[in-house]
CSV table of C-alpha atoms in Angstrom, one decimal:
chain,number,residue,atom,x,y,z
A,169,UNK,CA,210.4,166.2,74.2
A,170,UNK,CA,207.4,163.9,74.7
A,171,UNK,CA,206.5,161.8,77.7
A,172,UNK,CA,205.3,158.2,77.6
A,173,UNK,CA,204.2,155.3,79.7
A,174,UNK,CA,205.7,152.1,78.4
A,175,UNK,CA,204.6,148.7,79.9
A,176,UNK,CA,207.0,145.8,79.7
A,177,UNK,CA,208.6,143.0,81.8
A,178,UNK,CA,209.9,143.4,85.3
A,179,UNK,CA,213.4,144.7,85.5
A,180,UNK,CA,216.0,142.3,86.9
A,181,UNK,CA,219.1,143.7,85.4
A,182,UNK,CA,221.7,145.4,87.6
A,183,UNK,CA,222.6,147.9,84.8
A,184,UNK,CA,220.9,151.2,84.2
A,185,UNK,CA,219.8,150.2,80.7
A,186,UNK,CA,216.5,148.7,79.5
A,187,UNK,CA,216.2,147.0,76.1
A,188,UNK,CA,212.6,147.0,75.0
A,189,UNK,CA,211.3,145.3,71.9
A,190,UNK,CA,208.1,145.4,69.9
A,191,UNK,CA,206.9,143.2,67.0
A,192,UNK,CA,206.6,145.0,63.7
A,193,UNK,CA,202.8,144.8,63.8
A,194,UNK,CA,203.0,146.9,67.0
A,195,UNK,CA,204.8,149.7,65.3
A,196,UNK,CA,201.7,151.9,65.4
A,197,UNK,CA,202.0,152.1,69.2
A,198,UNK,CA,205.4,153.7,68.9
A,199,UNK,CA,204.4,156.4,66.4
A,200,UNK,CA,205.9,159.7,67.5
A,201,UNK,CA,208.4,158.1,69.9
A,202,UNK,CA,211.8,159.9,69.6
A,203,UNK,CA,215.3,159.7,71.1
A,204,UNK,CA,215.4,161.9,74.2
A,205,UNK,CA,211.7,161.3,75.2
A,206,UNK,CA,210.9,160.7,78.8
A,207,UNK,CA,209.4,157.4,79.8
A,208,UNK,CA,207.6,156.2,82.9
A,209,UNK,CA,208.4,152.5,82.7
A,210,UNK,CA,205.9,150.0,84.1
A,211,UNK,CA,205.7,146.3,84.6
A,212,UNK,CA,202.4,144.5,85.0
A,213,UNK,CA,201.8,146.0,88.5
A,214,UNK,CA,203.9,149.1,89.1
A,215,UNK,CA,205.6,152.1,87.4
A,216,UNK,CA,209.1,151.2,88.5
A,217,UNK,CA,211.3,153.9,87.1
A,218,UNK,CA,211.7,157.0,84.9
A,219,UNK,CA,213.8,156.5,81.8
A,220,UNK,CA,215.2,158.4,78.8
A,221,UNK,CA,215.0,157.0,75.2
A,222,UNK,CA,218.6,156.6,74.0
A,223,UNK,CA,218.1,154.8,70.7
A,224,UNK,CA,215.4,153.3,68.4
A,225,UNK,CA,216.4,150.7,65.8
A,226,UNK,CA,214.1,148.9,63.4
A,227,UNK,CA,215.3,145.7,61.7
A,228,UNK,CA,213.2,142.6,62.2
A,229,UNK,CA,211.8,144.1,65.4
A,230,UNK,CA,211.6,147.5,66.9
A,231,UNK,CA,214.3,147.8,69.6
A,232,UNK,CA,214.1,150.7,72.1
A,233,UNK,CA,217.0,151.4,74.4
A,234,UNK,CA,216.2,153.3,77.5
A,235,UNK,CA,218.5,154.6,80.3
A,236,UNK,CA,217.1,154.6,83.8
A,237,UNK,CA,217.4,158.0,85.4
A,238,UNK,CA,215.3,157.5,88.6
A,239,UNK,CA,214.3,154.2,90.2
A,240,UNK,CA,214.1,155.2,93.9
A,241,UNK,CA,210.5,154.1,94.4
A,242,UNK,CA,207.5,152.6,92.6
A,243,UNK,CA,203.9,153.6,91.9
A,244,UNK,CA,201.2,150.9,92.0
A,245,UNK,CA,199.0,150.8,88.9
A,246,UNK,CA,196.0,149.7,91.0
A,247,UNK,CA,196.3,153.1,92.7
A,248,UNK,CA,197.1,155.2,89.6
A,249,UNK,CA,194.0,154.0,87.8
A,250,UNK,CA,191.9,155.6,90.6
A,251,UNK,CA,193.5,159.0,90.3
A,252,UNK,CA,191.6,161.8,88.6
A,253,UNK,CA,193.3,162.8,85.4
A,254,UNK,CA,194.9,159.4,85.0
A,255,UNK,CA,192.0,156.9,85.6
A,256,UNK,CA,190.8,157.1,82.0
A,257,UNK,CA,194.1,156.3,80.4
A,258,UNK,CA,193.7,153.4,78.1
A,259,UNK,CA,196.9,151.7,79.3
A,260,UNK,CA,195.3,151.2,82.7
A,261,UNK,CA,192.2,149.6,81.1
A,262,UNK,CA,193.5,147.3,78.4
A,263,UNK,CA,196.4,144.9,78.9
A,264,UNK,CA,197.1,144.9,75.1
A,265,UNK,CA,198.3,148.5,75.1
A,266,UNK,CA,202.0,148.7,75.7
A,267,UNK,CA,202.8,152.3,75.0
A,268,UNK,CA,200.8,155.5,75.6
A,269,UNK,CA,201.8,159.1,74.9
A,270,UNK,CA,200.8,161.5,77.7
A,271,UNK,CA,199.6,165.0,77.2
A,272,UNK,CA,201.2,167.8,79.2
A,273,UNK,CA,198.6,167.8,82.0
A,274,UNK,CA,198.9,164.0,82.4
A,275,UNK,CA,202.7,164.2,82.5
A,276,UNK,CA,202.7,167.0,85.0
A,277,UNK,CA,200.2,165.1,87.3
A,278,UNK,CA,202.1,161.8,87.1
A,279,UNK,CA,205.4,163.6,87.7
A,280,UNK,CA,204.0,165.3,90.8
A,281,UNK,CA,202.9,161.9,92.2
A,282,UNK,CA,206.3,160.4,91.4
A,283,UNK,CA,208.0,163.2,93.4
A,284,UNK,CA,205.6,162.6,96.4
A,285,UNK,CA,204.7,158.9,96.2
A,286,UNK,CA,203.4,158.8,99.7
A,287,UNK,CA,200.2,160.7,98.6
A,288,UNK,CA,199.2,158.0,96.0
A,289,UNK,CA,197.6,155.4,98.3
A,290,UNK,CA,195.6,158.0,100.2
A,291,UNK,CA,194.3,159.8,97.1
A,292,UNK,CA,193.3,156.4,95.6
A,293,UNK,CA,191.6,155.3,98.8
A,294,UNK,CA,189.2,158.3,98.6
A,295,UNK,CA,188.5,158.0,94.9
A,296,UNK,CA,184.7,158.3,95.5
A,297,UNK,CA,185.2,162.0,96.5
A,298,UNK,CA,186.1,162.8,92.9
A,299,UNK,CA,182.5,162.4,91.6
A,300,UNK,CA,181.1,164.8,94.1
A,301,UNK,CA,183.8,167.3,93.3
A,302,UNK,CA,183.2,167.0,89.6
A,303,UNK,CA,179.5,167.7,90.1
A,304,UNK,CA,180.3,170.7,92.2
A,305,UNK,CA,182.6,172.1,89.5
A,306,UNK,CA,179.7,173.2,87.3
A,307,UNK,CA,177.8,174.7,90.3
A,308,UNK,CA,180.7,176.3,92.1
A,309,UNK,CA,180.2,179.8,90.8
A,310,UNK,CA,176.7,179.9,92.2
A,311,UNK,CA,177.8,178.6,95.6
A,312,UNK,CA,180.8,181.0,95.9
A,313,UNK,CA,179.3,184.3,94.6
A,314,UNK,CA,179.5,186.2,97.9
A,315,UNK,CA,183.2,186.8,97.7
A,316,UNK,CA,183.2,190.5,98.6
A,317,UNK,CA,180.9,190.0,101.6
A,318,UNK,CA,183.1,187.1,102.8
A,319,UNK,CA,186.3,189.2,102.5
A,320,UNK,CA,184.7,191.8,104.8
A,321,UNK,CA,183.8,189.1,107.3
A,322,UNK,CA,187.3,187.6,107.3
A,323,UNK,CA,188.8,191.0,107.8
A,324,UNK,CA,186.5,191.6,110.7
A,325,UNK,CA,187.4,188.4,112.5
A,326,UNK,CA,191.1,188.8,111.8
A,327,UNK,CA,191.0,192.0,113.9
A,328,UNK,CA,188.5,190.6,116.3
A,329,UNK,CA,190.6,187.6,117.2
A,330,UNK,CA,193.8,189.4,118.1
A,331,UNK,CA,194.8,188.5,121.6
A,332,UNK,CA,195.0,192.1,122.9
A,333,UNK,CA,191.5,192.8,121.6
A,334,UNK,CA,190.0,189.6,123.2
A,335,UNK,CA,191.8,190.2,126.5
A,336,UNK,CA,190.1,193.6,126.9
A,337,UNK,CA,186.8,192.8,125.1
A,338,UNK,CA,183.6,194.5,126.4
A,339,UNK,CA,180.0,193.6,125.5
A,340,UNK,CA,179.7,196.1,122.7
A,341,UNK,CA,182.9,194.7,121.1
A,342,UNK,CA,181.6,191.2,121.3
A,343,UNK,CA,178.1,192.1,120.2
A,344,UNK,CA,179.5,193.3,116.8
A,345,UNK,CA,179.8,189.6,115.7
A,346,UNK,CA,176.0,189.6,115.3
A,347,UNK,CA,176.3,191.5,112.1
A,348,UNK,CA,178.9,189.0,110.7
A,349,UNK,CA,177.8,185.5,111.3
A,350,UNK,CA,175.4,184.1,108.7
A,351,UNK,CA,173.6,182.1,111.4
A,352,UNK,CA,172.4,185.4,112.9
A,353,UNK,CA,170.5,186.4,109.8
A,354,UNK,CA,167.8,184.5,111.7
A,355,UNK,CA,166.6,187.0,114.3
A,356,UNK,CA,165.7,184.4,116.9
A,357,UNK,CA,169.2,182.9,116.9
A,358,UNK,CA,170.7,186.3,117.2
A,359,UNK,CA,168.4,187.3,120.0
A,360,UNK,CA,169.2,184.0,121.8
A,361,UNK,CA,172.9,184.7,121.7
A,362,UNK,CA,173.2,188.4,121.8
A,363,UNK,CA,169.9,189.8,123.2
A,364,UNK,CA,171.5,190.3,126.5
A,365,UNK,CA,174.7,189.5,128.4
A,366,UNK,CA,174.2,186.1,130.1
A,367,UNK,CA,177.5,185.8,131.9
A,368,UNK,CA,180.4,187.9,133.1
A,369,UNK,CA,182.8,189.2,130.3
A,370,UNK,CA,185.4,186.9,131.8
A,371,UNK,CA,183.5,183.9,130.5
A,372,UNK,CA,183.2,185.4,127.0
A,373,UNK,CA,186.9,186.3,126.9
A,374,UNK,CA,187.9,182.9,128.3
A,375,UNK,CA,186.0,181.1,125.5
A,376,UNK,CA,188.0,182.8,122.7
A,377,UNK,CA,191.3,183.0,124.5
A,378,UNK,CA,191.3,179.3,125.4
A,379,UNK,CA,190.4,178.3,121.9
A,380,UNK,CA,192.9,180.4,120.1
A,381,UNK,CA,195.8,180.7,122.6
A,382,UNK,CA,195.2,177.9,125.1
A,383,UNK,CA,198.0,175.5,126.1
A,384,UNK,CA,195.9,172.3,125.8
A,385,UNK,CA,195.9,170.2,122.6
A,386,UNK,CA,193.5,171.3,119.9
A,387,UNK,CA,191.0,168.5,120.5
A,388,UNK,CA,190.6,169.5,124.2
A,389,UNK,CA,190.3,173.1,123.3
A,390,UNK,CA,187.6,172.4,120.7
A,391,UNK,CA,185.8,170.2,123.3
A,392,UNK,CA,185.8,173.1,125.8
A,393,UNK,CA,184.7,175.6,123.1
A,394,UNK,CA,181.6,173.5,122.4
A,395,UNK,CA,180.8,171.9,125.7
A,396,UNK,CA,182.6,173.3,128.8
A,397,UNK,CA,180.3,175.0,131.3
A,398,UNK,CA,183.2,177.4,132.2
A,399,UNK,CA,184.0,178.6,128.7
A,400,UNK,CA,181.2,177.8,126.2
A,401,UNK,CA,179.6,181.0,124.8
A,402,UNK,CA,176.2,181.4,126.4
A,403,UNK,CA,173.3,181.2,124.0
A,404,UNK,CA,175.4,179.9,121.1
A,405,UNK,CA,174.3,176.7,119.3
A,406,UNK,CA,176.2,174.3,117.1
A,407,UNK,CA,175.4,176.3,113.9
A,408,UNK,CA,176.8,179.6,115.2
A,409,UNK,CA,179.7,178.0,117.0
A,410,UNK,CA,180.5,176.0,113.8
A,411,UNK,CA,180.6,179.2,111.7
A,412,UNK,CA,182.5,181.0,114.4
A,413,UNK,CA,185.2,178.3,114.5
A,414,UNK,CA,185.8,178.7,110.8
A,415,UNK,CA,186.0,182.5,110.8
A,416,UNK,CA,188.4,182.5,113.8
A,417,UNK,CA,190.7,179.8,112.2
A,418,UNK,CA,189.9,180.1,108.5
A,419,UNK,CA,193.1,178.5,107.3
A,420,UNK,CA,192.7,175.4,109.5
A,421,UNK,CA,189.0,174.6,109.9
A,422,UNK,CA,185.9,174.3,107.7
A,423,UNK,CA,182.6,175.6,108.9
A,424,UNK,CA,180.9,172.9,111.0
A,425,UNK,CA,177.2,173.4,111.0
A,426,UNK,CA,174.8,170.5,110.8
A,427,UNK,CA,174.9,170.7,107.0
A,428,UNK,CA,178.7,170.2,106.7
A,429,UNK,CA,178.6,167.5,109.4
A,430,UNK,CA,175.9,165.6,107.6
A,431,UNK,CA,177.9,165.8,104.3
A,432,UNK,CA,181.1,164.6,106.0
A,433,UNK,CA,179.3,161.7,107.6
A,434,UNK,CA,178.0,160.7,104.2
A,435,UNK,CA,181.2,161.2,102.3
A,436,UNK,CA,183.3,159.2,104.8
A,437,UNK,CA,180.7,156.7,106.0
A,438,UNK,CA,183.0,153.8,105.0
A,439,UNK,CA,185.8,155.2,107.1
A,440,UNK,CA,183.9,156.6,110.1
A,441,UNK,CA,183.0,154.3,112.9
A,442,UNK,CA,179.3,153.6,113.4
A,443,UNK,CA,179.6,154.5,117.0
A,444,UNK,CA,181.6,157.7,116.5
A,445,UNK,CA,178.7,159.9,117.7
A,446,UNK,CA,178.5,158.0,120.9
A,447,UNK,CA,182.3,157.8,121.4
A,448,UNK,CA,183.2,161.4,120.8
A,449,UNK,CA,181.7,164.7,122.0
A,450,UNK,CA,180.8,167.3,119.4
A,451,UNK,CA,184.2,169.1,119.8
A,452,UNK,CA,186.2,165.9,119.4
A,453,UNK,CA,184.1,164.9,116.4
A,454,UNK,CA,184.9,168.1,114.7
A,455,UNK,CA,188.6,167.6,115.4
A,456,UNK,CA,188.5,164.2,113.9
A,457,UNK,CA,186.3,165.2,111.0
A,458,UNK,CA,188.7,168.0,110.1
A,459,UNK,CA,191.6,165.6,110.4
A,460,UNK,CA,189.9,163.2,108.1
A,461,UNK,CA,189.3,165.9,105.5
A,462,UNK,CA,193.0,166.6,105.5
A,463,UNK,CA,194.0,162.9,105.4
A,464,UNK,CA,191.7,162.2,102.5
A,465,UNK,CA,193.5,164.8,100.3
A,466,UNK,CA,190.2,166.6,99.8
A,467,UNK,CA,192.0,169.9,99.3
A,468,UNK,CA,194.4,168.5,96.7
A,469,UNK,CA,191.5,166.8,94.9
A,470,UNK,CA,189.5,170.0,95.0
A,471,UNK,CA,192.3,172.0,93.5
A,472,UNK,CA,192.8,169.4,90.7
A,473,UNK,CA,189.1,168.9,89.8
A,474,UNK,CA,187.4,172.2,90.7
A,475,UNK,CA,190.3,174.6,90.9
A,476,UNK,CA,190.5,177.8,93.1
A,477,UNK,CA,187.5,180.0,92.5
A,478,UNK,CA,188.2,182.8,95.0
A,479,UNK,CA,191.0,184.5,96.8
A,480,UNK,CA,189.4,183.5,100.1
A,481,UNK,CA,190.7,180.8,102.5
A,482,UNK,CA,190.5,177.4,100.8
A,483,UNK,CA,188.4,176.0,103.7
A,484,UNK,CA,185.7,178.5,102.7
A,485,UNK,CA,185.5,176.8,99.3
A,486,UNK,CA,185.6,173.4,100.9
A,487,UNK,CA,182.7,174.4,103.3
A,488,UNK,CA,180.7,175.5,100.3
A,489,UNK,CA,181.4,172.1,98.6
A,490,UNK,CA,180.2,170.3,101.7
A,491,UNK,CA,177.0,172.3,101.8
A,492,UNK,CA,176.5,171.5,98.1
A,493,UNK,CA,176.8,167.8,98.9
A,494,UNK,CA,174.3,168.2,101.7
A,495,UNK,CA,171.9,169.9,99.4
A,496,UNK,CA,172.3,167.2,96.7
A,497,UNK,CA,171.7,164.4,99.2
A,498,UNK,CA,168.6,166.0,100.6
A,499,UNK,CA,167.1,166.9,97.3
A,500,UNK,CA,168.2,164.3,94.8
A,501,UNK,CA,165.7,162.0,93.1
A,502,UNK,CA,167.3,158.8,91.8
A,503,UNK,CA,166.5,157.4,88.3
A,504,UNK,CA,164.4,154.3,88.6
A,505,UNK,CA,165.6,151.4,86.4
A,506,UNK,CA,162.6,149.3,85.3
A,507,UNK,CA,161.6,146.6,87.9
A,508,UNK,CA,162.3,143.8,85.5
A,509,UNK,CA,166.0,144.5,85.6
A,510,UNK,CA,168.1,141.3,85.5
A,511,UNK,CA,170.4,140.8,88.5
A,512,UNK,CA,173.4,140.2,86.2
A,513,UNK,CA,172.7,143.0,83.7
A,514,UNK,CA,175.7,144.9,82.5
A,515,UNK,CA,176.1,148.6,81.5
A,516,UNK,CA,177.7,149.7,78.3
A,517,UNK,CA,178.8,153.0,76.7
A,518,UNK,CA,178.3,153.2,73.0
A,519,UNK,CA,179.7,156.2,71.1
A,520,UNK,CA,178.1,157.4,67.9
A,521,UNK,CA,180.4,159.0,65.3
A,522,UNK,CA,180.3,162.7,64.4
A,523,UNK,CA,178.9,161.9,61.0
A,524,UNK,CA,175.8,160.2,62.4
A,525,UNK,CA,172.7,162.3,63.1
A,526,UNK,CA,171.6,161.5,66.7
A,527,UNK,CA,167.9,161.9,65.8
A,528,UNK,CA,168.0,159.4,63.0
A,529,UNK,CA,170.2,157.1,65.1
A,530,UNK,CA,167.6,157.0,67.9
A,531,UNK,CA,164.8,156.5,65.4
A,532,UNK,CA,166.5,153.4,64.2
A,533,UNK,CA,166.5,151.7,67.6
A,534,UNK,CA,169.5,149.5,66.8
A,535,UNK,CA,173.2,149.5,67.7
A,536,UNK,CA,175.6,148.7,64.9
A,537,UNK,CA,179.2,147.7,64.5
A,538,UNK,CA,180.9,147.0,61.1
A,539,UNK,CA,182.5,143.6,60.9
A,540,UNK,CA,183.7,144.1,57.3
A,541,UNK,CA,185.7,141.1,56.0
A,542,UNK,CA,185.6,139.4,59.4
A,543,UNK,CA,182.1,138.2,58.8
A,544,UNK,CA,179.9,136.7,61.6
A,545,UNK,CA,181.8,137.3,64.8
A,546,UNK,CA,180.1,134.3,66.4
A,547,UNK,CA,182.6,132.0,64.6
A,548,UNK,CA,185.4,133.3,66.7
A,549,UNK,CA,185.8,132.0,70.3
A,550,UNK,CA,188.5,134.5,71.6
A,551,UNK,CA,189.7,138.0,70.8
A,552,UNK,CA,193.0,136.5,69.7
A,553,UNK,CA,191.2,134.6,67.0
A,554,UNK,CA,189.7,137.8,65.7
A,555,UNK,CA,193.1,139.5,65.6
A,556,UNK,CA,194.7,136.6,63.8
A,557,UNK,CA,192.0,136.5,61.2
A,558,UNK,CA,192.2,140.3,60.7
A,559,UNK,CA,195.9,140.0,59.9
A,560,UNK,CA,195.3,137.2,57.4
A,561,UNK,CA,192.3,138.9,55.7
A,562,UNK,CA,193.9,142.3,55.4
A,563,UNK,CA,197.5,141.0,55.0
A,564,UNK,CA,198.6,143.8,57.3
A,565,UNK,CA,200.6,143.5,60.5
A,566,UNK,CA,198.7,146.4,62.0
A,567,UNK,CA,195.6,145.3,63.9
A,568,UNK,CA,193.1,147.8,65.2
A,569,UNK,CA,192.9,146.1,68.6
A,570,UNK,CA,190.4,148.4,70.1
A,571,UNK,CA,187.9,148.1,67.3
A,572,UNK,CA,188.2,144.4,66.9
A,573,UNK,CA,187.9,143.8,70.6
A,574,UNK,CA,184.7,145.9,70.6
A,575,UNK,CA,183.3,143.6,67.9
A,576,UNK,CA,184.1,140.6,70.1
A,577,UNK,CA,182.4,142.2,73.1
A,578,UNK,CA,179.4,143.3,71.0
A,579,UNK,CA,178.9,139.7,69.9
A,580,UNK,CA,179.9,137.5,72.9
A,581,UNK,CA,179.8,139.7,76.0
A,582,UNK,CA,176.9,142.0,75.6
A,583,UNK,CA,173.6,140.2,76.5
A,584,UNK,CA,169.9,140.8,76.0
A,585,UNK,CA,168.7,142.8,79.0
A,586,UNK,CA,171.9,144.8,79.3
A,587,UNK,CA,171.7,148.6,79.6
A,588,UNK,CA,173.5,151.1,77.3
A,589,UNK,CA,174.4,154.8,77.5
A,590,UNK,CA,174.5,156.5,74.1
A,591,UNK,CA,177.3,159.1,73.9
A,592,UNK,CA,178.1,161.6,71.2
A,593,UNK,CA,181.8,162.3,70.6
A,594,UNK,CA,181.2,165.9,71.7
A,595,UNK,CA,180.9,164.7,75.3
A,596,UNK,CA,177.1,164.4,75.6
A,597,UNK,CA,174.8,161.5,76.6
A,598,UNK,CA,171.8,161.5,74.3
A,599,UNK,CA,170.0,158.3,75.4
A,600,UNK,CA,169.8,155.4,77.9
A,601,UNK,CA,168.4,152.1,76.7
A,602,UNK,CA,168.0,148.4,77.1
A,603,UNK,CA,169.3,145.7,74.7
A,604,UNK,CA,166.3,143.7,73.4
A,605,UNK,CA,167.9,141.1,71.1
A,606,UNK,CA,170.9,138.8,70.7
A,607,UNK,CA,173.7,139.6,68.3
A,608,UNK,CA,172.3,139.7,64.8
A,609,UNK,CA,174.2,139.1,61.6
A,610,UNK,CA,172.9,141.0,58.5
A,611,UNK,CA,171.6,139.2,55.4
A,612,UNK,CA,172.9,141.9,53.1
A,613,UNK,CA,176.6,142.3,52.1
A,614,UNK,CA,178.5,145.2,53.7
A,615,UNK,CA,175.7,145.8,56.2
A,616,UNK,CA,176.9,146.0,59.9
A,617,UNK,CA,176.2,143.5,62.7
A,618,UNK,CA,173.5,144.8,65.0
A,619,UNK,CA,171.5,144.5,68.2
A,620,UNK,CA,168.0,145.9,68.8
A,621,UNK,CA,167.5,148.4,71.7
A,622,UNK,CA,164.6,150.0,73.5
A,623,UNK,CA,165.1,153.6,74.7
A,624,UNK,CA,164.2,154.2,78.3
A,625,UNK,CA,165.2,157.8,78.3
A,626,UNK,CA,166.4,160.3,75.7
A,627,UNK,CA,167.7,163.9,76.2
A,628,UNK,CA,171.0,165.8,76.3
A,629,UNK,CA,173.3,165.4,79.3
A,630,UNK,CA,176.7,167.1,79.1
A,631,UNK,CA,179.7,165.2,80.4
A,632,UNK,CA,182.4,167.2,78.6
A,633,UNK,CA,185.7,166.8,80.4
A,634,UNK,CA,184.5,163.8,82.4
A,635,UNK,CA,184.7,160.7,80.3
A,636,UNK,CA,187.0,159.9,77.4
A,637,UNK,CA,187.0,156.5,75.8
A,638,UNK,CA,188.7,155.9,72.4
A,639,UNK,CA,186.8,152.7,71.9
A,640,UNK,CA,183.3,152.8,70.2
A,641,UNK,CA,182.0,150.3,72.8
A,642,UNK,CA,183.1,149.9,76.4
A,643,UNK,CA,181.7,147.9,79.3
A,644,UNK,CA,181.1,150.2,82.3
A,645,UNK,CA,179.9,147.6,84.7
A,646,UNK,CA,183.0,147.4,86.9
A,647,UNK,CA,183.5,151.2,87.0
A,648,UNK,CA,181.1,151.7,89.9
A,649,UNK,CA,181.7,155.4,90.5
A,650,UNK,CA,181.4,156.3,86.8
A,651,UNK,CA,178.2,154.2,86.5
A,652,UNK,CA,176.6,155.9,89.5
A,653,UNK,CA,177.5,159.3,88.2
A,654,UNK,CA,175.9,158.6,84.8
A,655,UNK,CA,172.7,157.1,86.3
A,656,UNK,CA,172.4,160.2,88.5
A,657,UNK,CA,173.2,162.4,85.5
A,658,UNK,CA,170.3,161.1,83.4
A,659,UNK,CA,167.9,161.3,86.3
A,660,UNK,CA,168.2,165.1,86.2
């Protein structure tokens, strides 16, 4: 049984049956559709129900009868097109596509969202996190390579934090954490915190007991752990306390050193109040930062995009991700687009076929698209005119909408001064250039239409698993996150 998304009109019928029709020239969209297949039925704005194909008849038109099996809620298309694993589906990008066959992974993801629709808006709201997670995916093994050492640390703190052990803790017992916290690999920090006992053991015990077993709400307990004169650990700074918090509560809190805090403030800068540092103490900030991490579905996004890499607590992996973001922000060098860039310049992705040698293609310094019998595309004012002419010329109801739409864009929408990424089908960017001519129609029969291009940068940048477009040419200008990712990618 296959699973599809079918887009049609809004359902107003009181019955549990949908009658859906296609023109004969649209038959190609329904190839592979069978009785019994599962359908996510969508109108122009929402997926409104799940259906089952009951019958398919072909006479003058293709008539598909569907039985509604679940219509308890809806999923907004504006949110779905921002979800990793669904955002690149053609049906969310082109209004002319009415039916789309889902692969197993896409079906499983969409089904999980249907079963928990309350997660959709939040996951879409924090779409920008996806790009950072995708970049971390290829580097994750390097950032998570101390698994055995970390297992030993977690086991130490699991025993250390038992109430009976903390209640009877002496200095030697407490001093043992000096061999466990990464912050204390710097001798000066270790000496500052553990060089000598700076308060009665009651203060040390109280700090841990109040944090882990106190009766106040967690925000107050964190505030006291970081700031209270009665229970703050003497000689401990934000780095050591931030690490300690994670090891004591590894299933509930990230590590909160300055690096993680910096990364969080960057990742959530649109959500966090400008005055949050003034409004909240450090403990309260950490409480709200951790809450924001959870509310943004960062864990769910991490598991989907990166996947579990260790058997350690998930917040250890999240902490490593945040440190990766910090490192990237502090060390990245942005790619400089030439200073003569036009304000209204657009960005395009052009895919070269398997059969074309990339080296020879780059040497040619032109982009080509075959118009075949359609002739000079400048004579058509709309995409619909191109489609109509194609039917007449080829005497075929089947119209390659994506290819003919790309021809129209290549002629009418692409402009001199626009920028273009050149992609191989294997999932690799091989060049970044600037369009230097208008649409040019060839003087020789059977030659393709073309535009001249100047290469600004050439190389090999792997994007396998990231971008998948069926069309030869696509305008990326409105896909801000994708565009930012690609510009940063070619700056490496």
